[in-house]
Coordinates of C-alpha atoms and ligand atoms in Angstrom, one line a residue:
M76 CA -14.6 -17.9 18.0
T77 CA -12.3 -16.2 15.5
R78 CA -8.7 -16.9 14.5
A79 CA -6.5 -13.8 14.4
I80 CA -2.9 -12.8 14.6
Q81 CA -2.3 -10.7 17.7
V82 CA 0.7 -8.6 18.6
T83 CA 1.2 -7.7 22.3
K84 CA 3.9 -5.2 23.4
T85 CA 5.1 -5.0 27.0
G86 CA 8.0 -2.5 27.2
D87 CA 10.5 -3.7 24.6
D88 CA 9.1 -7.2 24.5
V89 CA 6.9 -8.0 21.5
Q90 CA 4.9 -11.2 21.3
V91 CA 3.1 -12.3 18.1
V92 CA 0.7 -15.2 18.3
L93 CA -2.0 -16.9 16.2
R94 CA -5.0 -16.9 18.5
T95 CA -7.9 -19.3 17.8
D96 CA -10.2 -18.0 20.5
V97 CA -10.9 -14.3 19.7
N98 CA -14.4 -13.2 20.7
D99 CA -16.4 -10.8 18.6
D100 CA -16.3 -8.2 21.4
E101 CA -12.5 -8.2 21.1
L102 CA -12.7 -7.0 17.5
G103 CA -12.8 -3.4 16.3
S104 CA -11.6 -0.6 18.4
A105 CA -9.8 -1.0 21.7
T106 CA -10.6 2.5 22.8
A107 CA -13.8 3.5 24.6
D108 CA -14.3 6.5 22.3
D109 CA -14.6 4.4 19.2
A110 CA -15.9 1.1 20.5
S111 CA -19.6 2.0 20.6
S112 CA -21.6 -0.3 18.4
S113 CA -23.1 2.7 16.5
A114 CA -19.5 3.7 15.4
E115 CA -18.4 0.2 14.4
D116 CA -21.6 -0.8 12.8
V117 CA -20.6 -3.6 10.4
V118 CA -19.1 -7.0 11.0
V119 CA -17.2 -8.5 8.1
D120 CA -16.2 -12.2 7.5
I121 CA -12.8 -11.7 6.1
E122 CA -11.6 -13.8 3.2
Y123 CA -8.2 -12.1 2.4
S124 CA -5.8 -9.6 3.8
G125 CA -2.3 -8.7 2.6
V126 CA 1.2 -8.0 3.7
N127 CA 2.1 -4.3 3.3
Y128 CA 5.3 -2.8 4.6
K129 CA 3.3 -1.2 7.4
D130 CA 2.0 -4.7 8.3
G131 CA 5.6 -5.8 8.6
L132 CA 6.2 -2.9 11.0
A133 CA 3.1 -3.7 13.1
L134 CA 4.1 -7.4 13.3
A135 CA 7.5 -6.2 14.7
G136 CA 5.8 -4.0 17.2
G137 CA 6.8 -0.8 15.4
A138 CA 5.6 2.1 17.6
G139 CA 4.7 4.3 14.6
V140 CA 2.1 1.8 13.3
M141 CA 1.2 -0.3 16.4
R142 CA -0.8 2.3 18.3
I143 CA -2.7 0.0 20.6
S144 CA -1.7 -3.2 22.4
P145 CA -2.8 -5.9 22.0
L146 CA -3.4 -5.3 18.2
I147 CA -4.7 -7.5 15.4
P148 CA -2.5 -6.1 12.5
G149 CA -3.6 -5.9 8.9
I150 CA -4.3 -2.6 7.1
D151 CA -6.3 -4.3 4.4
L152 CA -9.3 -6.6 4.3
V153 CA -11.6 -8.1 1.7
G154 CA -14.7 -10.0 2.8
T155 CA -18.4 -10.4 3.1
V156 CA -20.7 -8.4 5.4
A157 CA -21.9 -10.8 8.1
D158 CA -23.9 -8.3 10.2
S159 CA -24.8 -4.7 9.6
N160 CA -26.5 -1.9 11.6
S161 CA -25.9 0.5 8.7
P162 CA -28.5 1.3 6.0
D163 CA -25.6 1.4 3.5
W164 CA -24.6 -2.3 3.8
S165 CA -26.5 -5.6 3.7
I166 CA -25.5 -9.1 4.8
G167 CA -23.7 -10.7 1.9
D168 CA -22.2 -7.6 0.3
S169 CA -18.7 -8.1 -0.9
V170 CA -16.5 -5.3 0.5
I171 CA -13.0 -3.9 0.6
L172 CA -11.4 -1.9 3.4
N173 CA -8.0 -0.2 3.0
G174 CA -6.5 2.0 5.8
W175 CA -8.6 4.2 8.0
G176 CA -6.4 3.1 10.9
I177 CA -7.3 -0.6 10.9
G178 CA -4.2 -2.6 11.8
E179 CA -2.9 0.6 13.6
T180 CA -5.4 2.2 16.0
H181 CA -8.1 -0.4 15.4
N182 CA -7.9 -4.2 15.1
G183 CA -7.4 -5.1 11.5
G184 CA -7.5 -7.6 8.7
L185 CA -5.2 -10.5 9.8
A186 CA -8.2 -12.3 11.3
E187 CA -11.3 -14.2 10.2
R188 CA -13.6 -11.4 11.3
A189 CA -13.5 -7.6 11.8
R190 CA -15.9 -5.0 13.2
V191 CA -15.6 -1.8 11.4
R192 CA -17.3 1.5 10.5
S193 CA -19.6 1.4 7.6
E194 CA -18.1 4.6 6.0
W195 CA -14.7 2.9 5.7
L196 CA -16.0 0.2 3.3
I197 CA -16.2 0.3 -0.4
L198 CA -18.0 -2.2 -2.6
R199 CA -15.7 -4.7 -4.4
P200 CA -16.0 -4.2 -8.2
D201 CA -17.4 -7.3 -9.8
A202 CA -14.6 -7.6 -12.3
I203 CA -12.0 -7.9 -9.5
S204 CA -12.1 -11.2 -7.5
P205 CA -11.7 -11.1 -3.7
R206 CA -8.1 -12.4 -3.9
Q207 CA -7.3 -9.8 -6.6
A208 CA -8.7 -7.0 -4.5
A209 CA -6.4 -8.1 -1.6
A210 CA -3.5 -8.4 -4.1
I211 CA -4.1 -4.8 -5.0
G212 CA -4.6 -3.8 -1.4
T213 CA -3.2 -0.6 0.1
A214 CA -0.1 -0.9 -2.0
G215 CA -2.0 -1.0 -5.3
F216 CA -4.5 1.6 -4.2
T217 CA -1.6 3.9 -3.3
A218 CA 0.1 3.3 -6.7
A219 CA -3.2 4.4 -8.3
L220 CA -3.4 7.5 -6.1
A221 CA 0.2 8.4 -7.1
V222 CA -0.5 7.9 -10.8
R223 CA -3.6 10.1 -10.6
A224 CA -1.7 12.8 -8.6
L225 CA 1.0 12.9 -11.3
E226 CA -1.6 13.2 -14.0
R227 CA -3.5 15.9 -12.2
A228 CA -0.1 17.8 -12.0
G229 CA -0.1 17.6 -15.8
L230 CA 2.1 14.6 -16.6
T231 CA 1.5 13.1 -20.0
P232 CA 3.3 10.2 -21.7
D233 CA 4.9 12.6 -24.2
A234 CA 6.6 14.5 -21.4
G235 CA 9.4 12.0 -21.0
E236 CA 10.5 9.1 -18.8
V237 CA 8.9 8.3 -15.5
L238 CA 10.9 6.7 -12.7
V239 CA 9.5 4.3 -10.1
T240 CA 11.7 3.6 -7.1
G241 CA 11.3 0.6 -4.8
A242 CA 10.3 -1.0 -8.0
S243 CA 10.0 -4.7 -7.0
G244 CA 7.8 -3.9 -4.0
G245 CA 4.0 -3.7 -3.8
V246 CA 3.6 0.0 -4.6
G247 CA 6.3 -0.1 -7.2
S248 CA 5.2 -3.1 -9.1
I249 CA 1.6 -1.9 -9.5
A250 CA 2.7 1.7 -10.3
I251 CA 4.8 0.3 -13.1
A252 CA 1.9 -1.7 -14.5
L253 CA -0.5 1.2 -14.3
L254 CA 2.0 3.7 -15.8
A255 CA 3.0 1.4 -18.7
K256 CA -0.7 0.7 -19.5
A257 CA -1.3 4.5 -19.7
G258 CA 1.5 4.7 -22.3
F259 CA 4.3 6.1 -20.1
R260 CA 7.9 5.1 -20.7
V261 CA 8.8 3.7 -17.2
I262 CA 12.2 3.2 -15.7
A263 CA 12.4 1.0 -12.6
S264 CA 14.9 1.6 -9.8
T265 CA 15.8 -1.6 -8.0
G266 CA 18.4 -3.0 -5.7
R267 CA 17.8 -6.5 -7.1
A268 CA 19.3 -7.0 -10.5
T269 CA 17.8 -10.5 -10.6
H270 CA 14.4 -8.9 -10.8
R271 CA 15.1 -7.1 -14.1
D272 CA 13.0 -9.6 -16.2
Y273 CA 10.2 -9.3 -13.7
L274 CA 10.2 -5.5 -14.0
L275 CA 10.3 -5.6 -17.8
G276 CA 7.5 -8.0 -17.7
L277 CA 5.4 -5.5 -15.7
G278 CA 6.0 -3.0 -18.5
A279 CA 9.1 -1.1 -17.5
A280 CA 11.2 0.0 -20.4
G281 CA 14.5 -0.3 -18.4
T282 CA 16.0 -0.5 -15.0
I283 CA 18.6 1.4 -13.0
D284 CA 20.5 0.3 -9.9
R285 CA 19.0 1.9 -6.7
T286 CA 22.5 2.5 -5.4
D287 CA 22.9 5.2 -8.1
L288 CA 20.3 7.3 -6.1
E289 CA 21.4 6.5 -2.5
A290 CA 24.4 8.8 -1.9
A291 CA 24.1 12.5 -1.1
G292 CA 24.0 14.4 -4.3
R293 CA 24.0 18.0 -5.6
P294 CA 20.7 19.9 -5.2
L295 CA 20.3 20.2 -9.0
Q296 CA 21.5 17.4 -11.3
K297 CA 21.1 16.5 -15.0
Q298 CA 17.4 16.7 -15.8
R299 CA 16.0 13.3 -16.6
W300 CA 12.6 12.4 -15.2
A301 CA 9.3 13.9 -16.3
G302 CA 7.7 12.3 -13.2
V303 CA 8.6 10.0 -10.3
I304 CA 6.8 7.7 -7.9
D305 CA 9.0 7.2 -4.9
S306 CA 8.6 4.6 -2.1
V307 CA 12.1 5.1 -0.6
G308 CA 12.5 8.7 0.8
G309 CA 15.9 10.0 2.1
H310 CA 18.7 10.7 -0.3
T311 CA 16.8 8.8 -3.0
L312 CA 13.9 11.3 -2.9
A313 CA 16.4 14.2 -2.7
N314 CA 18.2 12.9 -5.8
V315 CA 15.1 12.3 -7.9
L316 CA 13.9 15.8 -7.1
A317 CA 17.3 17.1 -8.3
Q318 CA 17.0 15.0 -11.5
T319 CA 13.4 15.9 -12.3
R320 CA 12.9 18.0 -15.5
W321 CA 11.5 21.5 -15.6
G322 CA 7.8 21.5 -14.5
G323 CA 7.9 17.8 -13.6
A324 CA 6.4 16.2 -10.5
V325 CA 7.4 13.7 -7.9
A326 CA 4.8 11.7 -5.9
S327 CA 6.2 10.8 -2.4
C328 CA 4.6 7.6 -1.1
G329 CA 7.0 5.9 1.3
L330 CA 10.1 5.7 3.5
V331 CA 11.6 2.2 3.1
G332 CA 15.0 4.0 2.9
S333 CA 14.5 6.9 5.3
S334 CA 11.9 9.3 6.5
D335 CA 14.4 12.2 6.0
L336 CA 14.3 14.5 3.1
P337 CA 17.8 16.1 2.8
T338 CA 17.1 18.5 0.0
T339 CA 17.0 22.2 -0.8
V340 CA 14.4 24.5 -2.4
M341 CA 16.4 24.6 -5.7
P342 CA 14.3 22.0 -7.6
F343 CA 11.1 23.8 -6.7
I344 CA 12.2 27.4 -7.3
L345 CA 14.5 27.0 -10.3
R346 CA 12.8 24.1 -12.1
G347 CA 9.2 24.4 -11.0
V348 CA 9.2 20.9 -9.8
S349 CA 6.2 19.8 -7.7
L350 CA 6.4 17.4 -4.7
L351 CA 3.1 15.6 -4.3
G352 CA 2.2 13.9 -1.0
I353 CA 0.3 10.7 -1.1
N354 CA -1.7 9.5 1.9
S355 CA -3.9 6.4 1.4
V356 CA -5.1 6.0 5.0
E357 CA -7.5 9.0 5.3
C358 CA -8.0 9.4 1.5
P359 CA -11.6 10.7 1.1
L360 CA -14.2 8.4 -0.5
P361 CA -14.6 10.1 -3.9
E362 CA -10.8 9.8 -4.6
R363 CA -10.8 6.3 -3.1
E364 CA -13.6 5.2 -5.5
A365 CA -11.9 6.9 -8.5
A366 CA -8.6 5.2 -7.7
W367 CA -10.3 1.8 -7.5
G368 CA -12.1 2.6 -10.7
R369 CA -8.7 3.1 -12.4
L370 CA -7.5 -0.2 -11.0
E371 CA -10.6 -1.9 -12.2
H372 CA -10.3 -0.6 -15.7
S373 CA -6.5 -0.3 -16.2
L374 CA -4.8 -3.0 -14.2
D375 CA -4.2 -6.1 -16.2
R376 CA -5.5 -8.9 -14.0
D377 CA -3.3 -11.6 -15.4
L378 CA -0.3 -9.4 -14.7
L379 CA -1.7 -8.8 -11.2
D380 CA -2.0 -12.6 -10.6
S381 CA 1.6 -13.1 -11.8
L382 CA 2.9 -10.6 -9.2
T383 CA 0.9 -12.2 -6.3
T384 CA 2.0 -14.8 -3.8
S385 CA -0.4 -16.3 -1.2
V386 CA 0.3 -17.2 2.4
S387 CA -1.8 -18.6 5.3
L388 CA -2.9 -16.5 8.3
E389 CA 0.1 -17.8 10.3
G390 CA 2.3 -17.4 7.2
A391 CA 1.7 -13.6 7.5
I392 CA 4.1 -13.5 10.5
G393 CA 7.1 -14.7 8.4
A394 CA 6.0 -12.6 5.4
G395 CA 5.9 -9.5 7.6
A396 CA 9.5 -10.1 8.7
A397 CA 10.6 -10.7 5.1
I398 CA 9.0 -7.5 3.8
L399 CA 11.1 -5.5 6.3
R400 CA 14.2 -7.2 5.0
G401 CA 13.2 -6.1 1.5
E402 CA 12.9 -9.7 0.4
L403 CA 9.3 -9.9 -0.9
R404 CA 8.5 -9.3 -4.5
G405 CA 5.2 -7.8 -5.8
R406 CA 2.2 -8.5 -3.5
T407 CA 1.6 -11.0 -0.8
V408 CA -2.0 -12.0 -0.1
V409 CA -3.1 -13.6 3.1
D410 CA -5.8 -16.2 2.8
V411 CA -7.1 -15.9 6.4
R412 CA -9.1 -19.2 6.1
L413 CA -5.9 -21.2 5.7
Ligands
LIG143 P1 7.6 -3.3 -0.3 O1 8.6 -3.8 0.8 O2 6.7 -4.2 -1.0 O3 8.4 -2.5 -1.4 C1 9.5 -1.6 -1.1 C2 10.6 -1.9 -2.1 O4 11.6 -0.9 -1.9 C3 11.3 -3.2 -2.0 O5 10.7 -4.3 -2.7 C4 12.7 -2.9 -2.5 O6 12.6 -2.9 -4.0 C5 12.9 -1.5 -2.1 N1 13.7 -1.3 -0.9 C6 13.6 -2.1 0.2 N2 14.4 -1.7 1.2 C7 15.0 -0.6 0.7 C8 16.0 0.3 1.2 N3 16.5 0.2 2.4 N4 16.4 1.3 0.4 C9 16.0 1.4 -0.8 N5 15.0 0.6 -1.4 C10 14.6 -0.4 -0.6 O7 6.7 -2.1 0.5 P2 5.4 -1.5 0.0 O8 5.4 -1.3 -1.5 O9 4.2 -2.1 0.7 O10 5.5 0.0 0.6 C11 6.5 0.9 0.1 C12 6.6 2.1 1.0 O11 5.4 2.9 0.7 C13 6.6 1.9 2.5 O12 7.4 2.9 3.1 C14 5.2 2.0 2.9 O13 5.1 2.4 4.3 C15 4.8 3.1 2.0 N6 3.4 3.2 1.8 C16 2.8 4.4 1.9 C17 1.4 4.6 1.7 C18 0.8 5.9 1.8 O14 -0.4 6.0 2.0 N7 1.6 7.0 1.6 C19 0.6 3.4 1.4 C20 1.3 2.2 1.1 C21 2.7 2.1 1.3 P3 13.9 -3.3 -4.9 O15 14.4 -4.6 -4.4 O16 13.3 -3.4 -6.3 O17 14.8 -2.1 -4.7

């Protein structure tokens, strides 16, 4: 028997419980198409999961994330292979899984066990502990994807300041740390002035108040940013596009403010600005491994530990509600054995 958080939706009613009696055959996919043992060919004993914004949405029964009911949420897991029908994985391998629909269309990481597809797993780098791998999680992996996308678009530290919005959150915090380590001058946009010292500690050179970016603005504004990593969307994304310098690039990761993009083509056709879409869920394996390689070599692990908070499996329920209220800072790891 396995312990797991389970969300069940009946009409508008959402029930979230910590179950202690989940059978192995309830893990993995709930759909007949995917549930064949040949598709989900690896069982993982989970050590850690995490609380991403998406996990908060799933725990609240959000229709965009919770695609099956009942659902074990958790878009991340870190653990040890307990059983494998795949030639690629052996019992005892230490593995990481981010995205691929777990915690959305497939039962996910907020459990002591998961049954998953072998091709979704990557090997945990030796230098990163299981808890640190969960602290990085989808948020940190996405931050690495965004930094790599900006660099592929030609961004270099001498090009000018780089803005990170949603700065105190998971994606934002790790993006700041990675950019600062690479020599960029990073400005953090935050709604919480009390987090200024925290953001400077991650490597930001300065902060701005996120309300400066929240109102509707002109399609072209004073040029300031050489690059931007945005977790907010809406008017914030429109304004940062309008403030991006000639030839600069903006990586769009999230929508904590809004999924709208009320902009014009002006930044693109008059300033050659690029808008780069970041999708971690179906990111192909080579880019996944390259991003994790960047995290292994460039993310200061003491800094990572300092931005990480731990909760128990049951504690993930409260943490999920808190992340939707914008109250968490950095990354929250779930020790599923607690
Ligand atoms: P967090 O909640 O940890 O971070 C979001 C941060 O944004 C908050 O800490 C807060 O920072 C700020 N914020 C919160 N609410 C608002 C608001 N209403 N308006 C403006 N700013 C706000 O979430 P994550 O870092 O886990 O995820 C961030 C976004 O990225 C989410 O939308 C998530 O779905 C998306 N995402 C997308 C991925 C992809 O593959 N594209 C993968 C991972 C995440 P502060 O207090 O400093 O302002």
